[in-house]
Coordinates of C-alpha atoms in Angstrom, one line a residue:
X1 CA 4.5 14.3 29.6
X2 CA 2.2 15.2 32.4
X3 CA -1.0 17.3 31.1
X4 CA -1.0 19.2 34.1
X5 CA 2.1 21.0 32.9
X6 CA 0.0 23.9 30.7
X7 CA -2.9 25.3 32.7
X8 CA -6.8 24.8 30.7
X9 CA -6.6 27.5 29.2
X10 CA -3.0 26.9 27.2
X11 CA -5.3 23.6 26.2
X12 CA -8.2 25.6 25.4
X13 CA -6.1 27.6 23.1
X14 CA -4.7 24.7 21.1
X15 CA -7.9 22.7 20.7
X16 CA -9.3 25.5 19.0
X17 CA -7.3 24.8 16.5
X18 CA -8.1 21.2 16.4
X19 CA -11.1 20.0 14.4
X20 CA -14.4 19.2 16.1
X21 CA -14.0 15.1 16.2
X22 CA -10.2 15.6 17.4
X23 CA -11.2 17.5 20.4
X24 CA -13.9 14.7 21.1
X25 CA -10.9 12.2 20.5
X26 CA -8.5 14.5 22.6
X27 CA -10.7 13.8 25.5
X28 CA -10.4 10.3 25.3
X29 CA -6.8 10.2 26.4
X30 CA -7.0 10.6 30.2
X31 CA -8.9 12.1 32.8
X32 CA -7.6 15.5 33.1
X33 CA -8.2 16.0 29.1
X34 CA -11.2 14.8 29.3
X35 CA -12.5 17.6 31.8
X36 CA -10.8 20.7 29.8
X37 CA -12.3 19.0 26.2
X38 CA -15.7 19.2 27.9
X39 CA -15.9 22.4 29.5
X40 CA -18.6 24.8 28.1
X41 CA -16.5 27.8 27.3
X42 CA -14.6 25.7 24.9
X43 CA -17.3 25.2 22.9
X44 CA -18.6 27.9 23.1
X45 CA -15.5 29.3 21.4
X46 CA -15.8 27.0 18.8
X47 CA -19.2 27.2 17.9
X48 CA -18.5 30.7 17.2
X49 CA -15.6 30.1 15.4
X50 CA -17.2 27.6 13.4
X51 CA -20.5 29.9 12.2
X52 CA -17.9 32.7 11.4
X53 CA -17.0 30.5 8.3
X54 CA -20.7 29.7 7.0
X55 CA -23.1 32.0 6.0
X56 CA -26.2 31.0 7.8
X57 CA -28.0 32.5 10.4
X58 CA -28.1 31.4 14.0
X59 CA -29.3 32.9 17.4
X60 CA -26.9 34.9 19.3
X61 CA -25.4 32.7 22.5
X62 CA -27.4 34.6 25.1
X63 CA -30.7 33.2 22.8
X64 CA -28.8 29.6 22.6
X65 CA -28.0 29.2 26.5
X66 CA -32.0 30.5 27.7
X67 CA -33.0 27.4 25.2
X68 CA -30.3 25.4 27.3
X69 CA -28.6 23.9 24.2
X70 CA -25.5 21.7 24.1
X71 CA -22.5 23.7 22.2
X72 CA -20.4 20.3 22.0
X73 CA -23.8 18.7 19.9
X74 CA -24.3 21.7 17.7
X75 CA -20.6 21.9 17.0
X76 CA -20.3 18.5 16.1
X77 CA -23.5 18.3 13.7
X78 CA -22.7 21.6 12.1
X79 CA -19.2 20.3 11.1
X80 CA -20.6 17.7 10.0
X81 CA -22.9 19.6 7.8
X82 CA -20.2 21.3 6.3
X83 CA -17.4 18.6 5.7
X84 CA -19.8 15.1 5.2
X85 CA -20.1 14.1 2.1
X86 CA -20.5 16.2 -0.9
X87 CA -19.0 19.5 -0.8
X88 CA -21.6 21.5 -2.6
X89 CA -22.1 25.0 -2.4
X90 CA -25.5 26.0 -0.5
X91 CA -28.0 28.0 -2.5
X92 CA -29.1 31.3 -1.5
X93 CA -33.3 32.2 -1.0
X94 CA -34.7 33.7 -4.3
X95 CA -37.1 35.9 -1.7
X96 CA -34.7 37.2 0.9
X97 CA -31.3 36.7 -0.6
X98 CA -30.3 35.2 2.4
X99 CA -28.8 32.1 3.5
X100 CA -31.2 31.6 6.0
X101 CA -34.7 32.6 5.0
X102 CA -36.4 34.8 7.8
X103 CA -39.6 34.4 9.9
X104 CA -42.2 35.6 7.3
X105 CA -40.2 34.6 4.2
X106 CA -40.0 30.7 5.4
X107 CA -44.1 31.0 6.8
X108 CA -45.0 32.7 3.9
X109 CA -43.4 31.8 0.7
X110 CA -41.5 28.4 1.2
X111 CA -42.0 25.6 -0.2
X112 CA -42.9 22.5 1.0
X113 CA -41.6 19.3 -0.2
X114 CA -43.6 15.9 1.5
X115 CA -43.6 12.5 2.0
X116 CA -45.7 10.3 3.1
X117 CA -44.5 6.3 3.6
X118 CA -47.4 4.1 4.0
X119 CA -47.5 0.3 3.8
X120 CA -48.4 0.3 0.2
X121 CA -48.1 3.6 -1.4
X122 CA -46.0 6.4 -0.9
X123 CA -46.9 9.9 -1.6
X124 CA -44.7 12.5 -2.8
X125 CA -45.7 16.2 -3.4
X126 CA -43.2 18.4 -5.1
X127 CA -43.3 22.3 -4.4
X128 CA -44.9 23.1 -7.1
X129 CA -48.0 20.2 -5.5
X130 CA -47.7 17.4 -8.1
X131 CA -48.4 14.6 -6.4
X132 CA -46.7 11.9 -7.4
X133 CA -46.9 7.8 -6.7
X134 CA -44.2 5.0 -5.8
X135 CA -45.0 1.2 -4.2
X136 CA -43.2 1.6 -1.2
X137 CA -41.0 -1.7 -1.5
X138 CA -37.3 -1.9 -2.6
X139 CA -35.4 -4.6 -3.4
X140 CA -32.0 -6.4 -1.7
X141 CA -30.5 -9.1 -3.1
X142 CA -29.0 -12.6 -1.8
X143 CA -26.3 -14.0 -2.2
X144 CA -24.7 -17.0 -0.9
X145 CA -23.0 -16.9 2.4
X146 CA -20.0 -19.5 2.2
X147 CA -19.4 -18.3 -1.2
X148 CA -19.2 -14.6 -0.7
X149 CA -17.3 -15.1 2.6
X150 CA -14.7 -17.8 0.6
X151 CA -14.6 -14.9 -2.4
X152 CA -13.8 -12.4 0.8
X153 CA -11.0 -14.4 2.0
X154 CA -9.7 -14.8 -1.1
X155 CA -9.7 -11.5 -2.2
X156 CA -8.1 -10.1 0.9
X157 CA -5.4 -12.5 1.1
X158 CA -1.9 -11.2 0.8
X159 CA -0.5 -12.1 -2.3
X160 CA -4.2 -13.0 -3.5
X161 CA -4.0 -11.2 -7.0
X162 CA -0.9 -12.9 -8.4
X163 CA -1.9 -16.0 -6.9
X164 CA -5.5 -15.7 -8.9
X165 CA -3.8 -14.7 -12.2
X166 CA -1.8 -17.8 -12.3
X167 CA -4.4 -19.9 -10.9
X168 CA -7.0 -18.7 -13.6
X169 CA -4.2 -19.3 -16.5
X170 CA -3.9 -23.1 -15.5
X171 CA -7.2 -23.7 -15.0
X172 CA -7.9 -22.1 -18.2
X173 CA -5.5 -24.9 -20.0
X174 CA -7.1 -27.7 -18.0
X175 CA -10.2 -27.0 -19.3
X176 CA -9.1 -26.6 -22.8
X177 CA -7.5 -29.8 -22.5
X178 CA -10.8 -31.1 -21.6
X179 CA -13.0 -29.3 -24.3
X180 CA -14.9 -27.5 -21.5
X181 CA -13.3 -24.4 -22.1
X182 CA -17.1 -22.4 -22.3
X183 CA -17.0 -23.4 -18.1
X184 CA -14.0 -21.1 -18.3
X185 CA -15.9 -18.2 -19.6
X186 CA -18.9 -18.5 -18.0
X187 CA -19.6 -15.4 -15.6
X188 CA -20.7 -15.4 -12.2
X189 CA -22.5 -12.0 -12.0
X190 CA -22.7 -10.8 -8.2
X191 CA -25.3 -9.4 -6.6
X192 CA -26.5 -6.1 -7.8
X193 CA -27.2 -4.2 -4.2
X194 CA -30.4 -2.7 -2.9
X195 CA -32.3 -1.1 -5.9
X196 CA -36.0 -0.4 -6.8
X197 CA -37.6 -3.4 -8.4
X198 CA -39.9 -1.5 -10.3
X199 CA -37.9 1.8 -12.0
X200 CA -34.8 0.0 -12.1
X201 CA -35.3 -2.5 -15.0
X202 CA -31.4 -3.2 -15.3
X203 CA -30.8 -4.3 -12.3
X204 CA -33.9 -6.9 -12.1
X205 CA -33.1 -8.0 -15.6
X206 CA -29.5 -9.1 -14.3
X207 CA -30.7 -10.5 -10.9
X208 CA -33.1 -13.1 -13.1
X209 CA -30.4 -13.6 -15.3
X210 CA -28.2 -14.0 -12.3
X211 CA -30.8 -16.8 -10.5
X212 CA -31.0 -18.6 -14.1
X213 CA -27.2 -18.8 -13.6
X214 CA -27.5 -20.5 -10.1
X215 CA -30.4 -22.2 -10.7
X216 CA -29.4 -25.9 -9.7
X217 CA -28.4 -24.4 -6.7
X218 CA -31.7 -22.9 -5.4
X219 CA -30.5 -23.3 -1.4
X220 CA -28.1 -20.2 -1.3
X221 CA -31.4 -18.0 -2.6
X222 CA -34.5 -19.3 0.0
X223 CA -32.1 -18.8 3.0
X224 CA -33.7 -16.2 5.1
X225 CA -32.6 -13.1 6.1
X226 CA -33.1 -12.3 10.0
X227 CA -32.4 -8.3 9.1
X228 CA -34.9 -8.3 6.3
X229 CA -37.8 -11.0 7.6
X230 CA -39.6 -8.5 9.9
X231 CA -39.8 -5.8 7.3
X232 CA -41.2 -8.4 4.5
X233 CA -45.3 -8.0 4.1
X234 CA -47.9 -9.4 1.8
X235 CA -47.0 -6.9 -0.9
X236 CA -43.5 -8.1 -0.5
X237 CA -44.3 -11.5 -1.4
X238 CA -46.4 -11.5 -3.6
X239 CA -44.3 -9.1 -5.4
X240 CA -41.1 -11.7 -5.4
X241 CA -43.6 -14.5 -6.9
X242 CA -44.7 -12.3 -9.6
X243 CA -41.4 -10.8 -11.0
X244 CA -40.0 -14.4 -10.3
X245 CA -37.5 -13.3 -8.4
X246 CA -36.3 -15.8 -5.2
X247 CA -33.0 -14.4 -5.3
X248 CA -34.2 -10.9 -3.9
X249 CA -35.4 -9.8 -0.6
X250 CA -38.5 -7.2 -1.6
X251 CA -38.8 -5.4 2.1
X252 CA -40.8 -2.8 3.1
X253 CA -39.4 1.1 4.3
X254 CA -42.6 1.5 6.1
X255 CA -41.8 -1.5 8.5
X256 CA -38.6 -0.4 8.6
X257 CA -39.9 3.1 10.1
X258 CA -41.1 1.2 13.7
X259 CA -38.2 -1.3 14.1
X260 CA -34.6 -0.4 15.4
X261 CA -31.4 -1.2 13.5
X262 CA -33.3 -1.1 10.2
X263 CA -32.3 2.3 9.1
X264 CA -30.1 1.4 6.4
X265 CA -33.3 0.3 4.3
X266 CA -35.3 3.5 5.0
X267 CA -31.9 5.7 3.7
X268 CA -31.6 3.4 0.8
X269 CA -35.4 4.0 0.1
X270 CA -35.6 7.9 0.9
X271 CA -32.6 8.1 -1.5
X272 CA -33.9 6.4 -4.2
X273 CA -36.8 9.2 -4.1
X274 CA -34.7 12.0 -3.6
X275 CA -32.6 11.3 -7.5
X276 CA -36.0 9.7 -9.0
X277 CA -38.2 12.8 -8.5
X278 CA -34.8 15.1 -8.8
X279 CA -35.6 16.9 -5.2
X280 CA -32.2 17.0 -3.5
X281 CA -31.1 20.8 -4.7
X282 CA -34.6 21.7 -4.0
X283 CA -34.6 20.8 -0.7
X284 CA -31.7 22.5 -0.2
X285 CA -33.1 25.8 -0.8
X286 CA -33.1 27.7 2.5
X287 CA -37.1 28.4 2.0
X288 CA -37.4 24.7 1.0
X289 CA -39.3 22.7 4.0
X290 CA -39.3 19.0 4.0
X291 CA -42.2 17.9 6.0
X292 CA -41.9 14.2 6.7
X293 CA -45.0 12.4 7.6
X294 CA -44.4 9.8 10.5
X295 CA -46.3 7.1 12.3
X296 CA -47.0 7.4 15.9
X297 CA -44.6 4.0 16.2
X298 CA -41.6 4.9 14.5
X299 CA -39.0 4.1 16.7
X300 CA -37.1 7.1 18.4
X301 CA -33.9 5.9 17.9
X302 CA -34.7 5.9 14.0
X303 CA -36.1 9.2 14.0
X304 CA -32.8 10.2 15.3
X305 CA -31.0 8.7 12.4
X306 CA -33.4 10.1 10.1
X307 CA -32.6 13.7 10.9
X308 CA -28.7 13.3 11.5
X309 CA -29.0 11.9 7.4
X310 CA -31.2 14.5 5.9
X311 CA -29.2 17.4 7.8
X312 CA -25.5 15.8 7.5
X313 CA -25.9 13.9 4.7
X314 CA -28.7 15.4 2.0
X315 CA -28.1 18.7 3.7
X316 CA -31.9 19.8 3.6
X317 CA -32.5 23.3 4.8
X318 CA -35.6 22.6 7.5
X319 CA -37.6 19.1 8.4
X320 CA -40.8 19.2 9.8
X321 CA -42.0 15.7 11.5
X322 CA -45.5 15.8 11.3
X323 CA -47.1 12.5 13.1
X324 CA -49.9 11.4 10.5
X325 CA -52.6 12.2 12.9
X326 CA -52.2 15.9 13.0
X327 CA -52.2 15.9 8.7
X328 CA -56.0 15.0 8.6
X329 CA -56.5 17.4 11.6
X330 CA -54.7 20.5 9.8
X331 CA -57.2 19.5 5.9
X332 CA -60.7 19.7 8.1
X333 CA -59.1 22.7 10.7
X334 CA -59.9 21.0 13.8
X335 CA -57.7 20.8 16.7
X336 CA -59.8 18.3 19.4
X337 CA -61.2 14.7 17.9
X338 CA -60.5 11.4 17.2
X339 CA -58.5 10.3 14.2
X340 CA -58.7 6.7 12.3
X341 CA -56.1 6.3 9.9
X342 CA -57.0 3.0 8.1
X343 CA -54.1 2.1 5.5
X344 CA -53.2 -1.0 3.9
X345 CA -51.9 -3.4 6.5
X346 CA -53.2 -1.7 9.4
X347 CA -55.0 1.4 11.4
X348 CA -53.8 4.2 14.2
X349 CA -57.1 5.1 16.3
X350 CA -55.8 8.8 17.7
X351 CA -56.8 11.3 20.3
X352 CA -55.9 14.5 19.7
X353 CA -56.3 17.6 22.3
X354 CA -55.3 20.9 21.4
X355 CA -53.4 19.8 18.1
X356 CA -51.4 17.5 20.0
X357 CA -51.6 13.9 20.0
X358 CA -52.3 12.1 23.5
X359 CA -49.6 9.6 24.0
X360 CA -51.3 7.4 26.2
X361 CA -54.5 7.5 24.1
X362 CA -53.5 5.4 20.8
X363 CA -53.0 2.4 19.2
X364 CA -52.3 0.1 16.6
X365 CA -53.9 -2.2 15.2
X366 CA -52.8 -4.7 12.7
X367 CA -55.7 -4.6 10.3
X368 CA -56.2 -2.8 6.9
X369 CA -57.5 -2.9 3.6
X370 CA -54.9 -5.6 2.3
X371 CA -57.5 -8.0 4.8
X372 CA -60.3 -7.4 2.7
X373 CA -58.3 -9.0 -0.4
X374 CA -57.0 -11.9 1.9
X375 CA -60.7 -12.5 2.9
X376 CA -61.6 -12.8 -0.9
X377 CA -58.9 -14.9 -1.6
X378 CA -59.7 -17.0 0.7
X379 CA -63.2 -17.0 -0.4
X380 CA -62.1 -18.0 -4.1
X381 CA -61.1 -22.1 -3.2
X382 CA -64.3 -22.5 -5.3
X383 CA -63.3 -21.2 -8.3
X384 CA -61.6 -23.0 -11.1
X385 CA -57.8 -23.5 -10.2
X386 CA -56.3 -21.4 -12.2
X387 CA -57.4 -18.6 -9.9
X388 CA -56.3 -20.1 -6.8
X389 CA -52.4 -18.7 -8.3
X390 CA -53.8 -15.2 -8.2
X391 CA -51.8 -13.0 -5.9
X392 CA -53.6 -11.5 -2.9
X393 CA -52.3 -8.0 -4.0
X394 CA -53.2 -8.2 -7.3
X395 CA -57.6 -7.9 -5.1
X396 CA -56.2 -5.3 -3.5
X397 CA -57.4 -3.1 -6.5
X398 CA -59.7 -0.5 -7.3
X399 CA -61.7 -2.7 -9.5
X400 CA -62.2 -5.1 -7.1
X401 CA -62.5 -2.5 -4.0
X402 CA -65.3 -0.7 -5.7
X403 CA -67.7 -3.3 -5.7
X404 CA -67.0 -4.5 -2.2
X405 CA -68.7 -2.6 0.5
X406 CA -69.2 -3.0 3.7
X407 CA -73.2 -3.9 5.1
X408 CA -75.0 -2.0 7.1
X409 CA -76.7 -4.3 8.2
X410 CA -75.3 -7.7 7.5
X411 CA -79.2 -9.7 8.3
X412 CA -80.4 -8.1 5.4
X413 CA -78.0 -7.9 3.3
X414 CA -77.8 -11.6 3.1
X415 CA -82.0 -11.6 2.4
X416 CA -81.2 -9.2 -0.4
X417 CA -78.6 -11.2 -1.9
X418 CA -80.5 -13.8 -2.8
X419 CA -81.9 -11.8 -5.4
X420 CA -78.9 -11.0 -7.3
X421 CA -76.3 -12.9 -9.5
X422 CA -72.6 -13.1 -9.0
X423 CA -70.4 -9.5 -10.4
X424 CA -68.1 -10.6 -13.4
X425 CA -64.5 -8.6 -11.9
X426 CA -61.8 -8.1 -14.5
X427 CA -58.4 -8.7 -13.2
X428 CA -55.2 -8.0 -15.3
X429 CA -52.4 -10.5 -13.4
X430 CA -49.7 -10.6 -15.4
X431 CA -48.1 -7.3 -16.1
X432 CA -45.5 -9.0 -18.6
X433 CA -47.7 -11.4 -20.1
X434 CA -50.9 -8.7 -20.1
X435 CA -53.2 -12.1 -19.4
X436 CA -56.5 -11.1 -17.8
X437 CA -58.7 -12.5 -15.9
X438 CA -62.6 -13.3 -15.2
X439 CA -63.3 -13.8 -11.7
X440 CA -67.1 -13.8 -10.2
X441 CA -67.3 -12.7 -6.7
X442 CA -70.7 -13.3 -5.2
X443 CA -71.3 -13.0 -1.4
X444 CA -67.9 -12.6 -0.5
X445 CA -68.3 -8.7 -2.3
X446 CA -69.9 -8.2 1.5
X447 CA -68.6 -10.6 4.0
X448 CA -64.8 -10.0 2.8
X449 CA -65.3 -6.5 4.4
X450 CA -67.1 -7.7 7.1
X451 CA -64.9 -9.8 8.4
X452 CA -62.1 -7.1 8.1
X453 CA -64.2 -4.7 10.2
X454 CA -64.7 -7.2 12.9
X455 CA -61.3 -8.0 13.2
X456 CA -60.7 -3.9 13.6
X457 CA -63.0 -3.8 16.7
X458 CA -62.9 -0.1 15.7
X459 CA -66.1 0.5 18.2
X460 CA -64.8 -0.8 21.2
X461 CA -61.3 1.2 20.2
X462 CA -62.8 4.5 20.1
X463 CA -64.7 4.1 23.4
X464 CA -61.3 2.6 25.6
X465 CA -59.3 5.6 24.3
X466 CA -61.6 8.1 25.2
X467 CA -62.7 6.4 28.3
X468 CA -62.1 9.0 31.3
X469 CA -61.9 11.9 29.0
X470 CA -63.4 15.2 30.6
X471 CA -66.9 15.9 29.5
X472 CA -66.6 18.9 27.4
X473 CA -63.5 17.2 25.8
X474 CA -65.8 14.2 25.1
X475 CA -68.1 15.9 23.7
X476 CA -65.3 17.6 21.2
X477 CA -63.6 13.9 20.1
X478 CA -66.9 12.2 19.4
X479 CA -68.4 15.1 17.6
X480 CA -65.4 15.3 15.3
X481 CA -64.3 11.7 14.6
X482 CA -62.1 11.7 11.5
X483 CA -61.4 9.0 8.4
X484 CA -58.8 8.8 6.5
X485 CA -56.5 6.0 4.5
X486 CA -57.5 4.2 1.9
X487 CA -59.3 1.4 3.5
X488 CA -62.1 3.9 4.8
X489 CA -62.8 4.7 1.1
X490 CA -64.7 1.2 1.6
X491 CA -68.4 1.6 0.0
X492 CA -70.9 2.2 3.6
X493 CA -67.7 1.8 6.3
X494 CA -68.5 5.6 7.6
X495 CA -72.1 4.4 8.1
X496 CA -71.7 1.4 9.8
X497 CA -69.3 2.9 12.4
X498 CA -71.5 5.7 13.1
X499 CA -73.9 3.1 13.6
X500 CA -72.2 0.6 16.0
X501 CA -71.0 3.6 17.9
X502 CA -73.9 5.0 18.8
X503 CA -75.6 1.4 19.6
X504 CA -72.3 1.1 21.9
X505 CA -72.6 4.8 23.2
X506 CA -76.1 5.7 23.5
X507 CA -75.7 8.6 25.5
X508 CA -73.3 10.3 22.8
X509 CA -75.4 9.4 20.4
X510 CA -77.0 12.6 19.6
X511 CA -73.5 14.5 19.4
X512 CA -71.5 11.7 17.7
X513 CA -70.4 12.6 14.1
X514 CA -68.1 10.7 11.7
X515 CA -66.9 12.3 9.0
X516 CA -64.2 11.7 6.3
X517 CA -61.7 13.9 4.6
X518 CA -62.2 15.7 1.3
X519 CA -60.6 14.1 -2.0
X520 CA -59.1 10.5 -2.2
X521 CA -58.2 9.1 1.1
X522 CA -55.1 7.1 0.0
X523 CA -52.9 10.6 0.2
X524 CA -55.2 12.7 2.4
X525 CA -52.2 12.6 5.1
X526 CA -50.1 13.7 2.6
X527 CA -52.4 16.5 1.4
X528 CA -52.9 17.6 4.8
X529 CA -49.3 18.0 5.7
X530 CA -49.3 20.9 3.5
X531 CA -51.8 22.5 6.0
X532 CA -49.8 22.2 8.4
X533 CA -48.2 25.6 10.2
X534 CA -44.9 25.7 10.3
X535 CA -44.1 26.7 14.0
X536 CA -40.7 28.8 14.1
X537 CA -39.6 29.9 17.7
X538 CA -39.9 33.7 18.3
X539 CA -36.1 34.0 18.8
X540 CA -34.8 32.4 15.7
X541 CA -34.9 33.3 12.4

C-alpha cells in the first residue's frame, strides 16, 4: 500500500499511539514516512503526551522552543527514563513535596553526592559529607580465547544439550574404566567477570583458585588484551604481582575517562560505588545533586555515555560536571588564576578566566607523584636484593613521601647532606603475609623529587599558557596560582616553584603568589566540588 493514501496528519494521529522507538523505526521504512515521523509537531505532541503520565516538572513549550531544544531527543531520553531498566517508583522531595524540587529548594537544601576519579584514589562524599576512600582499579578476568569460543559453539549448537549429556555419560565410564575417574569430576570454574579486587574477596579467592587450576597452561592468561592494555598503569601492575593474580586484567576507570570505546569499564566501576556506599535511592531524591568531577581530557563521546547511564539507567535526579579545575577555584573563591592539579600519574596546568576554563590554555602532562617512587626504586639497585622485588606502589606511601622533599636549592642541599646519615623507612609489603621491611634511603630522599620536578617543566608550563594574556589578566593568573593533588603535598615543591618562576619571570616577580588549598590535597577537588554553585536557568524549575 502506497503511504501517500492517508494525508500526515491521519499518520500523525496513529504514531501517537505508537511508542517512542517505533516511531523512530516507522521512519525507517521509506521516504515519505520518514518526513511525517520527523516533523516537529509530532513530537511535540508526544512530548506532551508523554510528561502527562510522569509527575515531574518541565518548562512549558514556548520556554522549550526559545532554548531551541529537540522534542524527538527529549522524547526519546525521557521514555527511556521511564521504561529502562528497573521500574522503581521515583521518590518525592522531603522539602517541597514535589517531584521536582524548585529553584531555592535544589540551591538551598539539596544535597550533594561527589565523585572524584583520580589515577590512584577516588573520592566519594556522601550527603551527609563523609568522605570516604576506594583504589580506583577494578578487576576483568581472562580467559582463554579458543577455549571459550569452542565452549560457545558447543553450547549454541542445535541439539548441543542431549548431545553433551550422552557425551559426558561415556566419557564418565571410560574414565572409570581407566581409574581416572577424579579427571571426571574435576571442575573447570569460568571466569568470574569484572569485580573489585579489593572488597570482593570471593571472587579473587576463586580466580587464584581458578589460575591454580590452569596452571600448566600459563599462555591462555599472559595473552594481552588490546581493550584493556591502554587503561593498565603502574598501580595496575604492580597490583596483579602482589595479589598473584596473572589471570586478571586490573585496569584503571580513570584512563578509561580520556579514551573512546572504554565506557563499559567506567559503568562497571561507577556501579560498583553506587551498591558499595548504598547511594543509588539517594541519588534519586529530586533534591539529590550528583556532581561528577571530570578531567579536562575526558573524551566527549564518553561524557555522553556517562550522562545517558546515570539519567536512563541509575535514574539520578540532577548531574553536575564539574571539570577539576573549577573545584580548587570554588574552596579558595577565586574566579581568574592558574590551576596545577598534580595527581598520581600526572598534572593539568589550567587557565581559568571568569570561572571558566580557557580551552586553548591547558595541558597535560604525564608526570605525577607515582615518578617520585619510580625514581626511588630505581635508586634502590644498591640495596640488598630482597628489596629490588618491592613494588613501585608500595614507595608511593606516606611514610616514604614524608621524608622526601623537594630542594630548594639542590647545590646545597647536596653540601648539607654530607653531614647526615641515611633515614631507616619502614615499609609493610606484604598485606597477607604482614612482612615488613627496613629500607635506608639516603640522597635519593632529595633527588627522587628532583628529578620528577624536572621532568614536569612546570615553569616553563605556566609561562607558555599565559603567554599573550592581557595585562590586567596577567597580573590576576600569576597572583593567584593554585596547588592542588597530592603530589604538591611534596615537603618545599610550593617554594621551589615560586622560586624558578620568578627567576624565569622577573618582571612578575613582585606580584607572583603560589599558594595551595586548605586541608589534604589528595581530595581537595573533591572538597571543592561542594563549593561549587549550582547554576539553574531562570526558566526552569
Amino acid at each position: 500500500m502506497d503511504p501517500a493514501v492517508f494525508p500526515e496528519e491521519i499518520w500523525i494521529k496513529i504514531l501517537l499511539y505508537c511508542d517512542v522507538p517505533d516511531i523512530i523505526a516507522f521512519g525507517s521504512t521509506c521516504k515519505y514516512l520518514r518526513k511525517t515521523s520527523d516533523t516537529d509537531y509530532l513530537w511535540k505532541m508526544k512530548w506532551l503526551q508523554l510528561i502527562s503520565k510522569v509527575h515531574f516538572r518541565f518548562p512549558d513549550i514556548k520556554c522549550l522552543q526559545l532554548l531551541s531544544v529537540s522534542f524527538k531527543a527529549m522524547c526519546y531520553r525521557l521514555h527511556m527514563v521511564i521504561t529502562l531498566g528497573e521500574n522503581v517508583p521515583f521518590p518525592k522531595c522531603y522539602h517541597c513535596s514535589g517531584y521536582t524540587c524548585q529553584r531555592n529548594c535544589v540551591e538551598g537544601s539539596s544535597a550533594k553526592v561527589v565523585i572524584e576519579i583520580g589515577n590512584k584514589y577516588t573520592w566519594v562524599i556522601t550527603p551527609n559529607f563523609g568522605l570516604r576512600r576506594h583504589f580506583s582499579m577494578f578487576g576483568i578476568p581472562k580467559y582463554n580465547s579458543k577455549t571459550h569460543m569452542e565452549q560457545a559453539q558447543t553450547q549454541n549448537a542445535p541439539g548441543s544439550s542431549t548431545r553433551s549429556k550422552s557425551d559426558a555419560k561415556s566419557l564418565a565410564k571410560r574414565l572409570k574404566l581407566l581409574k581416572l575417574s577424579e579427571l571426571g569430576t574435576a571442575k573447570i570454574s569460568r571466569p568470574s567477570g569484572p569485580f573489585c579486587v579489593f572488597c570482593n574477596t570471593v571472587k579473587l579467592y576463586r580466580e587464584k583458585k581458578r589460575l591454580i587450576t590452569h596452571q600448566n597452561d600459563p599462555l591462555c592468561y599472559t595473552r594481552p588484551n588490546p581493550i584493556y592494555q591502554k587503561l593498565i598503569n603502574g598501580y595496575c601492575t604492580d597490583t596483579v604481582d602482589v595479589f598473584g593474580i596473572p589471570n586478571v586484567d586490573v585496569v584503571s576507570p580513570a584512563e578509561a575517562l580520556l579514551c573512546e570505546g572504554t565506557f563499559p569499564v567506567l559503568k562497571t566501576f561507577i556501579d560498583h560505588l553506587f551498591h558499595q556506599m548504598s547511594l543509588t535511592a539517594t541519588l534519586r531524591k529530586p533534591n539529590t545533586v550528583l556532581m561528577f568531577c571530570e578531567p579536562l581530557a575526558m573524551h566527549p563521546t564518553l561524557r555522553k555515555q556517562l550522562l545517558h547511564y546515570l539519567f536512563q539507567e541509575v535514574k539520578v535526579a540532577r548531574v553536575c560536571l564539574v571539570p577539576k579545575p573549577l573545584a580548587a577555584c570554588a574552596m579558595l573563591d577565586v574566579e581568574t588564576c592558574v590551576v596545577i592539579d598534580s595527581g598520581a600519574l600526572s598534572t593539568t596546568v589550567a587557565v581559568v578566566i571568569g570561572g571558566r576554563v580557557i580551552p586553548q590554555r591547558w595541558r597535560l602532562l604525564p608526570v605525577g607523584g607515582w615518578h617520585v617512587a619510580y625514581h626511588l626504586k630505581q635508586a634502590m639497585h644498591w640495596q640488598p636484593k630482597e628489596y629490588h622485588q618491592i613494588p613501585i606502589s608500595y614507595l608511593d606511601v606516606l611514610a616514604v613521601k614524608e621524608r622526601c622533599r623537594l630542594s630548594y636549592n639542590i647545590k646545597n642541599e647536596e653540601k648539607r647532606f654530607g653531614q647526615k646519615a641515611s633515614e631507616q623507612i619502614n615499609l609493610r609489603v606484604d598485606s597477607y603475609a604482614n612482612k615488613p621491611y627496613k629500607v635506608s634511603l639516603g640522597p635519593e630522599l632529595y633527588i627522587a623529587p628532583e628529578m620528577m620536578y624536572i621532568s614536569l617543566r612546570l615553569p616553563e608550563v605556566i609561562k607558555d599558557v599565559t603567554s599573550g594574556l592581557p595585562e590586567d589578566i596577567m597580573h590576576d593568573c600569576l597572583s593567584h596560582i593554585l596547588l592542588t593533588g597530592g603530589n604538591t603535598d611534596l615537603s618545599g615543591f610550593e617554594l621551589r616553584l615560586t622560586k624558578d618562576l620568578r627567576e624565569l619571570l622577573p618582571e612578575y616577580s613582585k606580584i607572583l603568589e603560589v599558594k595551595s588549598c586548605p586541608g589534604t590535597h589528595s581530595w581537595n577537588v573533591a572538597m571543592g566540588s561542594t563549593y561549587v554553585p549550582l547554576a539553574v536557568h531562570p526558566g526552569k524549575h
